[in-house]
PDB file of N, CA and C in Angstrom:
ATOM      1  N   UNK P   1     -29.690 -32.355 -69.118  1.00 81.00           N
ATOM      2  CA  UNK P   1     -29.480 -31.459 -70.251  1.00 81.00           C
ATOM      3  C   UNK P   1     -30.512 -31.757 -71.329  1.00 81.00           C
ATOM      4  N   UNK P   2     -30.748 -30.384 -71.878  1.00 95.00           N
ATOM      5  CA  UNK P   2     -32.181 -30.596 -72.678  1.00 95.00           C
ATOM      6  C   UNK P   2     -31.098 -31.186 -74.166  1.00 95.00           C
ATOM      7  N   UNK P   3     -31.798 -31.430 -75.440  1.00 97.00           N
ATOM      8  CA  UNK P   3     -30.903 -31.166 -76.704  1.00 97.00           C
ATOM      9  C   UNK P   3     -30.094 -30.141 -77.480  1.00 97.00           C
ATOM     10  N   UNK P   4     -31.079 -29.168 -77.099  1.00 97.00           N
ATOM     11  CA  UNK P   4     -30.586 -27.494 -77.459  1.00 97.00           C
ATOM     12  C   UNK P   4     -29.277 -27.647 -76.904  1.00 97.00           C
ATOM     13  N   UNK P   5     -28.506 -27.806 -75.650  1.00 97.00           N
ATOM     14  CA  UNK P   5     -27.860 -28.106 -74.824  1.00 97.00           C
ATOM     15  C   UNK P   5     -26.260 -28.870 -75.614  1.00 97.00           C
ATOM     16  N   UNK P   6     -27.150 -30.001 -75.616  1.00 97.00           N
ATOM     17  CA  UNK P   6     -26.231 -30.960 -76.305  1.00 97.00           C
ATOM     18  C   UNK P   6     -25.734 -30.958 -77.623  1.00 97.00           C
ATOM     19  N   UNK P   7     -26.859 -30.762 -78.304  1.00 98.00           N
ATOM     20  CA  UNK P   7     -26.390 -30.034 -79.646  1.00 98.00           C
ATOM     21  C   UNK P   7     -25.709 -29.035 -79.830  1.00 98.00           C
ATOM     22  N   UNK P   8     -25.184 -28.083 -79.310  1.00 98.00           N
ATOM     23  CA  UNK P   8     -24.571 -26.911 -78.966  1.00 98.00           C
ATOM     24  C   UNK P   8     -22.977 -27.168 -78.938  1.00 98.00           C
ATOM     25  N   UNK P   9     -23.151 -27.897 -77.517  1.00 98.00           N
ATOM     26  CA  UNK P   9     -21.922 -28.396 -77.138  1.00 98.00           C
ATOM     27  C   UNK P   9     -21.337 -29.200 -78.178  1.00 98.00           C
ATOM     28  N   UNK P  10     -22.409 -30.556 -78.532  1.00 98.00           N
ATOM     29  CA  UNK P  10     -21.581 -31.401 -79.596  1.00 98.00           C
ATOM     30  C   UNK P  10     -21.182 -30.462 -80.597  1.00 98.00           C
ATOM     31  N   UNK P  11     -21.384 -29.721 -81.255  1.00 98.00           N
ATOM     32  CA  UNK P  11     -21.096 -28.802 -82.219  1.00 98.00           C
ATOM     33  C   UNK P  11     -19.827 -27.698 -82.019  1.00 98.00           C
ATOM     34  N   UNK P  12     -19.718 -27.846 -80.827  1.00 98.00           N
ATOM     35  CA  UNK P  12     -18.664 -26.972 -80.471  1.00 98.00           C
ATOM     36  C   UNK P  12     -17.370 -27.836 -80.598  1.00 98.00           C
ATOM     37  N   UNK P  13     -17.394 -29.003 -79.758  1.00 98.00           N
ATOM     38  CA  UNK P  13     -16.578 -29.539 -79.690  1.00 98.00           C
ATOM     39  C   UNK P  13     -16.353 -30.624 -80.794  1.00 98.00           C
ATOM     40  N   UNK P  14     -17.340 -30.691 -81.787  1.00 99.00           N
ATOM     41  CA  UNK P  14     -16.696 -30.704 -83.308  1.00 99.00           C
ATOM     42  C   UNK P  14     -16.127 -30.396 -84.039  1.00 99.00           C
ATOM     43  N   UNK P  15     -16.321 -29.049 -83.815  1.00 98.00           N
ATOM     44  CA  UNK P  15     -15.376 -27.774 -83.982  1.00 98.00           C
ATOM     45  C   UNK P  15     -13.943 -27.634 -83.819  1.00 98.00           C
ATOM     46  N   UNK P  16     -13.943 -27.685 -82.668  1.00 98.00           N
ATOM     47  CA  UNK P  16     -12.390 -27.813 -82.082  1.00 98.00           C
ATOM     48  C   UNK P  16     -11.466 -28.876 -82.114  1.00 98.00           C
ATOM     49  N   UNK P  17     -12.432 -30.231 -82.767  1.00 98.00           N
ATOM     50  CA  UNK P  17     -11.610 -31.625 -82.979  1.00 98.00           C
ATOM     51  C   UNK P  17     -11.519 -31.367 -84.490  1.00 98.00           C
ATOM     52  N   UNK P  18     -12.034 -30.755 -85.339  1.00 98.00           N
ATOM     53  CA  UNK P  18     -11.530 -30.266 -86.136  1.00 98.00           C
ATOM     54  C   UNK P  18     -10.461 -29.424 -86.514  1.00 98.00           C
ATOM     55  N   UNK P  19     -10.404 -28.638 -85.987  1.00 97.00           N
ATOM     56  CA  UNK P  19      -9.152 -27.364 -85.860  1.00 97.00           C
ATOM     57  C   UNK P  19      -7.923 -27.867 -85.528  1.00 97.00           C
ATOM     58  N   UNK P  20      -8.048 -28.535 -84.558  1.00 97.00           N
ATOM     59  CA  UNK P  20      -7.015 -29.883 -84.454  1.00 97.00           C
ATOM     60  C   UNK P  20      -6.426 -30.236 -85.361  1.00 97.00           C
ATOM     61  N   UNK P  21      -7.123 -31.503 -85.482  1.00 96.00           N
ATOM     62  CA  UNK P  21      -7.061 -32.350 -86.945  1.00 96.00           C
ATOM     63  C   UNK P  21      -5.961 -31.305 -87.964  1.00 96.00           C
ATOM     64  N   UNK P  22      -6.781 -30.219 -88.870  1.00 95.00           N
ATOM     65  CA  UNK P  22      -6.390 -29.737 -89.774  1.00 95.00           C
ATOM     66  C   UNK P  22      -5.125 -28.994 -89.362  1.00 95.00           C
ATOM     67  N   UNK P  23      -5.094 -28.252 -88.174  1.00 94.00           N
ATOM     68  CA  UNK P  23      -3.724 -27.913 -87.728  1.00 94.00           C
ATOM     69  C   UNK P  23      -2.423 -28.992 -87.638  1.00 94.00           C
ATOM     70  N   UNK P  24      -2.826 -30.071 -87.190  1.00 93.00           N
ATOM     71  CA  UNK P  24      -1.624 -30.949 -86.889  1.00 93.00           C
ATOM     72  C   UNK P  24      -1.405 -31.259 -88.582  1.00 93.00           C
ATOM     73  N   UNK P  25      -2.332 -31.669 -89.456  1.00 89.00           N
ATOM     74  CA  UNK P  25      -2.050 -31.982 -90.678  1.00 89.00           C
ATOM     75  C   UNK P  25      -0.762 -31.106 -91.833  1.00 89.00           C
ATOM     76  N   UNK P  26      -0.782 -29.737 -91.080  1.00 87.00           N
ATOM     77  CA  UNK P  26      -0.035 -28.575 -91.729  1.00 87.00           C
ATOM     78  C   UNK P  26       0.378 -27.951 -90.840  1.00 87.00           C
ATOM     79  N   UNK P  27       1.017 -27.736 -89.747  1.00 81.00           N
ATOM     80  CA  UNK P  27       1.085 -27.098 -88.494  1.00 81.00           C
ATOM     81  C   UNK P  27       2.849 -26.236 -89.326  1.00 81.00           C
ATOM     82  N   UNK P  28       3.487 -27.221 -90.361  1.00 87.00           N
ATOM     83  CA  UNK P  28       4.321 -26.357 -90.979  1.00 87.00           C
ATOM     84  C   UNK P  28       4.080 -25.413 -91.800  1.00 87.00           C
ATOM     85  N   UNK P  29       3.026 -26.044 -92.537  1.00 89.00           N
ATOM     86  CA  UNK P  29       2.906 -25.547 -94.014  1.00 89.00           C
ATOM     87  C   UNK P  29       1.711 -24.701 -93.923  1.00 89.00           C
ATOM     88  N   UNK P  30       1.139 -23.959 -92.825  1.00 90.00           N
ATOM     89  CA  UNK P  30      -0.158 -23.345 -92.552  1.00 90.00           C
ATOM     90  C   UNK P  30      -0.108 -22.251 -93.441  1.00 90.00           C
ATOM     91  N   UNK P  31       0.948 -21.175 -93.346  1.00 91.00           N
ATOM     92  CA  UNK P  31       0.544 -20.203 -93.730  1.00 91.00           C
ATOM     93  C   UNK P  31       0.775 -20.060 -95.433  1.00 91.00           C
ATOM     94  N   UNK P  32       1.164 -21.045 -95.698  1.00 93.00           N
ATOM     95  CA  UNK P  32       0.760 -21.226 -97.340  1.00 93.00           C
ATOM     96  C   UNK P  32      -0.395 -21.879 -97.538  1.00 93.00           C
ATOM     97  N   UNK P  33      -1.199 -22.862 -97.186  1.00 93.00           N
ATOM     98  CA  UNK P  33      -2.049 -23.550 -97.300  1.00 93.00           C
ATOM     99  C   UNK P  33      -3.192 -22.844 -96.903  1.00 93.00           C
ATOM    100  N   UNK P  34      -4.242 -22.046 -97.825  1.00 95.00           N
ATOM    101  CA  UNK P  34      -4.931 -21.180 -97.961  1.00 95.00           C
ATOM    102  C   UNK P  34      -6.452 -21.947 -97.732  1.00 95.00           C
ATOM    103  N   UNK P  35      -6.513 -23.171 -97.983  1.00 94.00           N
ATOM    104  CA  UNK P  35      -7.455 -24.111 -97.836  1.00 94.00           C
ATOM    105  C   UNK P  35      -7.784 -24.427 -96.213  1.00 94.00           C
ATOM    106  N   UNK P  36      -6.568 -24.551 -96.004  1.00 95.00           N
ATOM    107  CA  UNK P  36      -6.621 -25.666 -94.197  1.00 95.00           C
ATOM    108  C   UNK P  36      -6.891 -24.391 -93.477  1.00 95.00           C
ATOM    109  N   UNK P  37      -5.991 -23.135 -94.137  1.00 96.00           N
ATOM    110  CA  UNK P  37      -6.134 -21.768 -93.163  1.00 96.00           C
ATOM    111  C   UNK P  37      -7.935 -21.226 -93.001  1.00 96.00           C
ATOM    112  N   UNK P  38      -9.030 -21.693 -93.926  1.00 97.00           N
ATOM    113  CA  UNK P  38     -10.022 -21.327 -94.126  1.00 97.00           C
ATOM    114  C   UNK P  38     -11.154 -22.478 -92.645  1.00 97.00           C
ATOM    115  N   UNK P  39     -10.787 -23.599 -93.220  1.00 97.00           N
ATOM    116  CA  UNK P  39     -11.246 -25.055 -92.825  1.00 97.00           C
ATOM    117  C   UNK P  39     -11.060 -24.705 -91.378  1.00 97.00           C
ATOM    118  N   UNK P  40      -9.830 -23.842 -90.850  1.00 97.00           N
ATOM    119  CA  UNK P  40      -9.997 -23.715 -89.357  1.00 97.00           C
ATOM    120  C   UNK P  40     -10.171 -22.703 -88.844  1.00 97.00           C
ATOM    121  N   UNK P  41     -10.656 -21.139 -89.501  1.00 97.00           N
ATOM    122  CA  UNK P  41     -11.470 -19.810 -89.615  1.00 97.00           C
ATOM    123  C   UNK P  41     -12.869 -20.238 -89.428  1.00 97.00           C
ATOM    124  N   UNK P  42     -13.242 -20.956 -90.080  1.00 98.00           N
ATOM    125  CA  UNK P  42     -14.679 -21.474 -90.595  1.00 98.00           C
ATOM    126  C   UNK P  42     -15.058 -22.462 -89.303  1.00 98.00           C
ATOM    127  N   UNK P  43     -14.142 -23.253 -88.637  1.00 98.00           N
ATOM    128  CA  UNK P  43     -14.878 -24.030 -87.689  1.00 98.00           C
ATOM    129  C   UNK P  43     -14.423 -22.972 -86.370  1.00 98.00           C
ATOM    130  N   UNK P  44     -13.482 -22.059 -86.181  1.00 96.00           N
ATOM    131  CA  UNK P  44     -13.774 -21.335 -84.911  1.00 96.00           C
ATOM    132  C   UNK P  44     -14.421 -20.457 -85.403  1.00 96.00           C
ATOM    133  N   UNK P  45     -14.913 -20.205 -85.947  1.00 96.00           N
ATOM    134  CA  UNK P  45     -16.212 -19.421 -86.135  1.00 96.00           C
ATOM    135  C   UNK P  45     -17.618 -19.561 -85.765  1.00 96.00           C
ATOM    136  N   UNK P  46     -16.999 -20.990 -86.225  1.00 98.00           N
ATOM    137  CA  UNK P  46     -18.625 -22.122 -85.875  1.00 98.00           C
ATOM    138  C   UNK P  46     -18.821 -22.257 -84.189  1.00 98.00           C
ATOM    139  N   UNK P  47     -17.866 -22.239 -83.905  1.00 96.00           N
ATOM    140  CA  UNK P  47     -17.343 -22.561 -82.479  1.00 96.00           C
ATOM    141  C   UNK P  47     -17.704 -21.454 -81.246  1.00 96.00           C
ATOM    142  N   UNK P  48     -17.345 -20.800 -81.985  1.00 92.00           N
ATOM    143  CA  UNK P  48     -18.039 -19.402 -81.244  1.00 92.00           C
ATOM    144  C   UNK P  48     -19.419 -18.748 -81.790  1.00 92.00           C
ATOM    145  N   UNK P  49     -19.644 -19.088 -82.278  1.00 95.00           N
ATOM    146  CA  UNK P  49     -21.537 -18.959 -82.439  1.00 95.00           C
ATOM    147  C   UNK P  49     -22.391 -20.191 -81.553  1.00 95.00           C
ATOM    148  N   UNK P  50     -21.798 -20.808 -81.746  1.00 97.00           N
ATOM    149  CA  UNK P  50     -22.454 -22.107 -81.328  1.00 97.00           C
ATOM    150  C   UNK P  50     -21.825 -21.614 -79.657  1.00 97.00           C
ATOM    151  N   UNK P  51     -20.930 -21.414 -79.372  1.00 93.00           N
ATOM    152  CA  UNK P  51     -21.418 -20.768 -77.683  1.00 93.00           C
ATOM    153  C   UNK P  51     -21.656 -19.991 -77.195  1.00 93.00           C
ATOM    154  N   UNK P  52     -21.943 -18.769 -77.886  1.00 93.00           N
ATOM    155  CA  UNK P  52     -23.213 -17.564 -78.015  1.00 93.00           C
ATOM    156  C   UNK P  52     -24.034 -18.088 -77.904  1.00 93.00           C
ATOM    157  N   UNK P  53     -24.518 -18.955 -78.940  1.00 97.00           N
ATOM    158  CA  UNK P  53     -26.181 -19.266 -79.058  1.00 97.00           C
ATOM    159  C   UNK P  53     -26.219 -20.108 -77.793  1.00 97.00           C
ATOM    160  N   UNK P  54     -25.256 -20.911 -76.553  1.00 97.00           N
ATOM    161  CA  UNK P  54     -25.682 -22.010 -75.931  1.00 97.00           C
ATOM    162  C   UNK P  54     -25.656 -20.821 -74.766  1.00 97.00           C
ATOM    163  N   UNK P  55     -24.907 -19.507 -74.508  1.00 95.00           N
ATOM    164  CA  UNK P  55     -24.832 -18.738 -73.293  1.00 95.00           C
ATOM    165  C   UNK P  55     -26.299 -18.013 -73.774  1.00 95.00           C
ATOM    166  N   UNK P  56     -26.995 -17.820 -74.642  1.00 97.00           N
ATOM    167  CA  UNK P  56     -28.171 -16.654 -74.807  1.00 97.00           C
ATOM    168  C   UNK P  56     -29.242 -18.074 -74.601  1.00 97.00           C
ATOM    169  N   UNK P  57     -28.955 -19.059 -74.900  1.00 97.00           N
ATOM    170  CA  UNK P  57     -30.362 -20.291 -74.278  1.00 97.00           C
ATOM    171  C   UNK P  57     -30.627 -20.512 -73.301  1.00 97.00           C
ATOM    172  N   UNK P  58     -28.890 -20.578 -72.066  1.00 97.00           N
ATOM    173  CA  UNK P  58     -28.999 -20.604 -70.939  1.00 97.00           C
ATOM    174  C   UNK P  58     -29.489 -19.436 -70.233  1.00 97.00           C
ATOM    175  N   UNK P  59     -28.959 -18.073 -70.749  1.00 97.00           N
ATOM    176  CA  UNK P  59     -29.655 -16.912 -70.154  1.00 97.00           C
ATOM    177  C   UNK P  59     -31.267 -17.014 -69.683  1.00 97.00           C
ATOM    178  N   UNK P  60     -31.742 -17.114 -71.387  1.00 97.00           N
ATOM    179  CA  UNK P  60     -33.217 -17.237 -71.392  1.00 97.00           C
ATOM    180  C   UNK P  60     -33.739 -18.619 -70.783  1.00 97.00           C
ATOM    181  N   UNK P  61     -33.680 -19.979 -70.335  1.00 97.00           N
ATOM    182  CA  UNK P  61     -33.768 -20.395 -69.855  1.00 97.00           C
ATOM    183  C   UNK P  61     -34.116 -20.070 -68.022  1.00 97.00           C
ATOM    184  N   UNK P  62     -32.926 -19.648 -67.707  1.00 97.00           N
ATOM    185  CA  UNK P  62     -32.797 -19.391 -66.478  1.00 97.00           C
ATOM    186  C   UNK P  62     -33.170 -18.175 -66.061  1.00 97.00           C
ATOM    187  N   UNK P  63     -33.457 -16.988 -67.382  1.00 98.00           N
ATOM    188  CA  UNK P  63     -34.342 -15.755 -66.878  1.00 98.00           C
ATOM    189  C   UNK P  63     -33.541 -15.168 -66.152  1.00 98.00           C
ATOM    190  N   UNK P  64     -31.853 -14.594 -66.938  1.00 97.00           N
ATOM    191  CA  UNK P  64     -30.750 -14.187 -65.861  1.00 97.00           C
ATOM    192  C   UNK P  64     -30.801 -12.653 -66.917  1.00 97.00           C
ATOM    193  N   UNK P  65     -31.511 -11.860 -67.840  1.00 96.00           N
ATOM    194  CA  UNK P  65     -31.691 -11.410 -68.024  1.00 96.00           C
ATOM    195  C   UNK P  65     -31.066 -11.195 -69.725  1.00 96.00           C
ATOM    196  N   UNK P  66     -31.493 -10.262 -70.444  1.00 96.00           N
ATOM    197  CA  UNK P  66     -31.309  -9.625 -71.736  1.00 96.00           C
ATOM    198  C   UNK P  66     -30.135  -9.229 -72.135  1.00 96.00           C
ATOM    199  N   UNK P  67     -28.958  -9.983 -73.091  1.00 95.00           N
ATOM    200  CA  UNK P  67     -27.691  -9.933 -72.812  1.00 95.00           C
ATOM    201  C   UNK P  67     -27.913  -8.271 -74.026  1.00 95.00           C
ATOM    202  N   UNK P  68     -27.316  -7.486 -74.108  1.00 95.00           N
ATOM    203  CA  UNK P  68     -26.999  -6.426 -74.791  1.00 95.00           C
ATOM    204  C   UNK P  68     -25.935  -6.386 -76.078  1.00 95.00           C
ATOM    205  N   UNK P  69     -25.064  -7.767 -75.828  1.00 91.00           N
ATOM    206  CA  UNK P  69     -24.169  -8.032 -76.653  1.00 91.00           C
ATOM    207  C   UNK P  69     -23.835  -9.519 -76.565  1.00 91.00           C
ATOM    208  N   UNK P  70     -22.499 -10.047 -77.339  1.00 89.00           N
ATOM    209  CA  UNK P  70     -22.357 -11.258 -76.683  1.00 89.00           C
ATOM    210  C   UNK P  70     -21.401 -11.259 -75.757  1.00 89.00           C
ATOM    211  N   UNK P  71     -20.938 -10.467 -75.401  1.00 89.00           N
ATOM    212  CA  UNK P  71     -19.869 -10.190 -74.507  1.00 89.00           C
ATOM    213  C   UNK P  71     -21.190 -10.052 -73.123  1.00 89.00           C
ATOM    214  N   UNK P  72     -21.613  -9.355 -72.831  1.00 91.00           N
ATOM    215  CA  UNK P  72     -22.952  -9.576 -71.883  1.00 91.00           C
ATOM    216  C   UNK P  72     -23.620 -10.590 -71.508  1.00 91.00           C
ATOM    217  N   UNK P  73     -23.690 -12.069 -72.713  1.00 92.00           N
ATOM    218  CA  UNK P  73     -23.886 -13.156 -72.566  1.00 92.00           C
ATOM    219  C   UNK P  73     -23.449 -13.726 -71.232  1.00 92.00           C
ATOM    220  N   UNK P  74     -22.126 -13.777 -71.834  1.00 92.00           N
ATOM    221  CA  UNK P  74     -20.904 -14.422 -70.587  1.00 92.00           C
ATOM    222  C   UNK P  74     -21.003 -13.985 -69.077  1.00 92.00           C
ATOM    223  N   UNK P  75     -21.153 -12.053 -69.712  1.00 92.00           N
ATOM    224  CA  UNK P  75     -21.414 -12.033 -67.793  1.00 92.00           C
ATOM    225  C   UNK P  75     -22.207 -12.278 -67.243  1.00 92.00           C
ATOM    226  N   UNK P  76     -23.392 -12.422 -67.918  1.00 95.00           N
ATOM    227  CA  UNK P  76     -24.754 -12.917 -67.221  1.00 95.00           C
ATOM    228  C   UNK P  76     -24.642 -14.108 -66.470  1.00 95.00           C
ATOM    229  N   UNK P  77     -23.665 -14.931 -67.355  1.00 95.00           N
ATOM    230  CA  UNK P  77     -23.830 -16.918 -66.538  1.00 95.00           C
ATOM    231  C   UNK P  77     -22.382 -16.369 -65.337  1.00 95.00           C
ATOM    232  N   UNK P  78     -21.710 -15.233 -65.730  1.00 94.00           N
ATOM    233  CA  UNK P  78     -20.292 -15.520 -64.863  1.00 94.00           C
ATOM    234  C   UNK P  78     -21.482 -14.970 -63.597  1.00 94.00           C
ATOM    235  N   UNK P  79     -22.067 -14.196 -63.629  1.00 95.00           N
ATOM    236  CA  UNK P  79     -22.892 -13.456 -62.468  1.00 95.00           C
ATOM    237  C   UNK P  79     -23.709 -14.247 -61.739  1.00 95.00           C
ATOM    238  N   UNK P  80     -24.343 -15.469 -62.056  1.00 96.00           N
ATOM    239  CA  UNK P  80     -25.335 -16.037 -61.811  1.00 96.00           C
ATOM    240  C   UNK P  80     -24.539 -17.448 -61.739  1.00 96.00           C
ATOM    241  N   UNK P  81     -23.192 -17.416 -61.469  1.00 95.00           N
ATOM    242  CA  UNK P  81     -22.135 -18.436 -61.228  1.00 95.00           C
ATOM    243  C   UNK P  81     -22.546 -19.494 -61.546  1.00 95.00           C
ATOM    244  N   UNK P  82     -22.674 -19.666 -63.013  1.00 94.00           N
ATOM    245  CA  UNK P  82     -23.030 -20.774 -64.106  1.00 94.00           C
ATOM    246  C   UNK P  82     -21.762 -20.324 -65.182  1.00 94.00           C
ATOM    247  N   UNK P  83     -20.535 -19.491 -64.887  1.00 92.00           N
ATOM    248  CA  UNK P  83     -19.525 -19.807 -65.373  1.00 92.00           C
ATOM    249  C   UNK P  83     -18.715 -19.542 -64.477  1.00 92.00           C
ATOM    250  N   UNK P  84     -17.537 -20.399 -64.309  1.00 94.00           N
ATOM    251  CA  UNK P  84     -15.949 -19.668 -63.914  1.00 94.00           C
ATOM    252  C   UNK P  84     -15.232 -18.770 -63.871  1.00 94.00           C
ATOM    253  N   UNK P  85     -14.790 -17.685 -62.981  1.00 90.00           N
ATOM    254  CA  UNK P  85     -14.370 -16.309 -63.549  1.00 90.00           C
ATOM    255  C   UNK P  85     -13.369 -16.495 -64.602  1.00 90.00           C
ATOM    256  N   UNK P  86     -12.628 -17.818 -64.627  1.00 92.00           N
ATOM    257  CA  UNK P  86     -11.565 -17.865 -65.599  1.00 92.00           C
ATOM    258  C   UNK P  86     -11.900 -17.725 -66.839  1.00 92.00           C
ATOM    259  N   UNK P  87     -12.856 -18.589 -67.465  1.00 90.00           N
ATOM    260  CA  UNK P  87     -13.804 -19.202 -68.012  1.00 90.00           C
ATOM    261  C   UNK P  87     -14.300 -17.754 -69.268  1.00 90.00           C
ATOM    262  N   UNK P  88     -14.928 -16.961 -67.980  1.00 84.00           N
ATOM    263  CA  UNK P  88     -15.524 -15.793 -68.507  1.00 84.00           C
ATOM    264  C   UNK P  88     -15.055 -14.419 -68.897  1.00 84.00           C
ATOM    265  N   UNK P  89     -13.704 -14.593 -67.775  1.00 84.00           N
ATOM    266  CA  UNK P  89     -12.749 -13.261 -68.352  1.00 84.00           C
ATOM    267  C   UNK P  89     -12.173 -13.572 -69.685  1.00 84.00           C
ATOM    268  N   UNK P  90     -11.900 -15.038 -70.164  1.00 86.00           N
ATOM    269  CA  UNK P  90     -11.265 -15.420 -71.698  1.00 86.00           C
ATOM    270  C   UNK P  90     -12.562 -14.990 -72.695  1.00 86.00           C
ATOM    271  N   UNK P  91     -13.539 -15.585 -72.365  1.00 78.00           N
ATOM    272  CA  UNK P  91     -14.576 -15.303 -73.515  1.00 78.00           C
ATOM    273  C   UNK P  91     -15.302 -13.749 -73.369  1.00 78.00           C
ATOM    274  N   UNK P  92     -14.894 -12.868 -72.597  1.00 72.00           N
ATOM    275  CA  UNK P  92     -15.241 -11.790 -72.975  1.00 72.00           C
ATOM    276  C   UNK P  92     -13.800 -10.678 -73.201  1.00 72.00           C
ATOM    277  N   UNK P  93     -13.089 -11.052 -72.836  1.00 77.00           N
ATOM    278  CA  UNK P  93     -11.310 -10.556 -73.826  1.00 77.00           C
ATOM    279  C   UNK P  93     -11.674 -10.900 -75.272  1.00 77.00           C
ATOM    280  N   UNK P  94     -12.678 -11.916 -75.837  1.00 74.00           N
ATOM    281  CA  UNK P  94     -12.276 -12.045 -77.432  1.00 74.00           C
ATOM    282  C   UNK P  94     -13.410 -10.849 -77.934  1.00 74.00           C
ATOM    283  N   UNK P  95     -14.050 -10.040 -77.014  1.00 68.00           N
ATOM    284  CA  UNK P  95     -15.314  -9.040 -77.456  1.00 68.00           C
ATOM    285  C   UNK P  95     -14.382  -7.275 -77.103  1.00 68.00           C
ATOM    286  N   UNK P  96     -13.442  -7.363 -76.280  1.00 66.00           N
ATOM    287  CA  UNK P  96     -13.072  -6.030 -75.765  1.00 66.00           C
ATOM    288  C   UNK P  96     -12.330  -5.670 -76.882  1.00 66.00           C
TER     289      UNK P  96
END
């Protein structure tokens, strides 16, 4: 794995050990807590850019062609079975 790679991933899954974190901290008190509700908007946000940008590196990398959207991303690696159909039917349900 190049860094682009790793950096991606680490960032993702910073992300999500975050969302964590701040969820278990308020998992009662969420929907008053306007702060923690942001803190974990803001990192799945992050979370999903950051694996856009790692499915459009791998695309172009591997020359699996010109995604049209980011939902196109996904099918490109599900097509070129560099993702899981499971994998890929979840991350393109969050685009339909």
């Amino acid at each position: 794995m190049n860094d682009v790679v790793i950096n991606k991933i680490a960032t993702i899954e910073r992300c999500l050990q975050r969302i964590n974190v701040v969820y278990a901290e308020v998992a009662d008190n969420l929907s008053t807590d306007f702060t923690r509700q942001d803190s974990i908007v803001l990192n799945l946000q992050r979370a999903c850019e950051a694996s856009i940008d790692l499915a459009n590196y791998v695309n172009k990398q591997q020359k699996l062609g010109i995604p049209q959207s980011s939902r196109d991303a996904f099918e490109l690696l599900f097509k070129a079975v560099l993702l899981p159909e499971e994998v890929a039917v979840n991350l393109k349900r969050w685009w339909d």
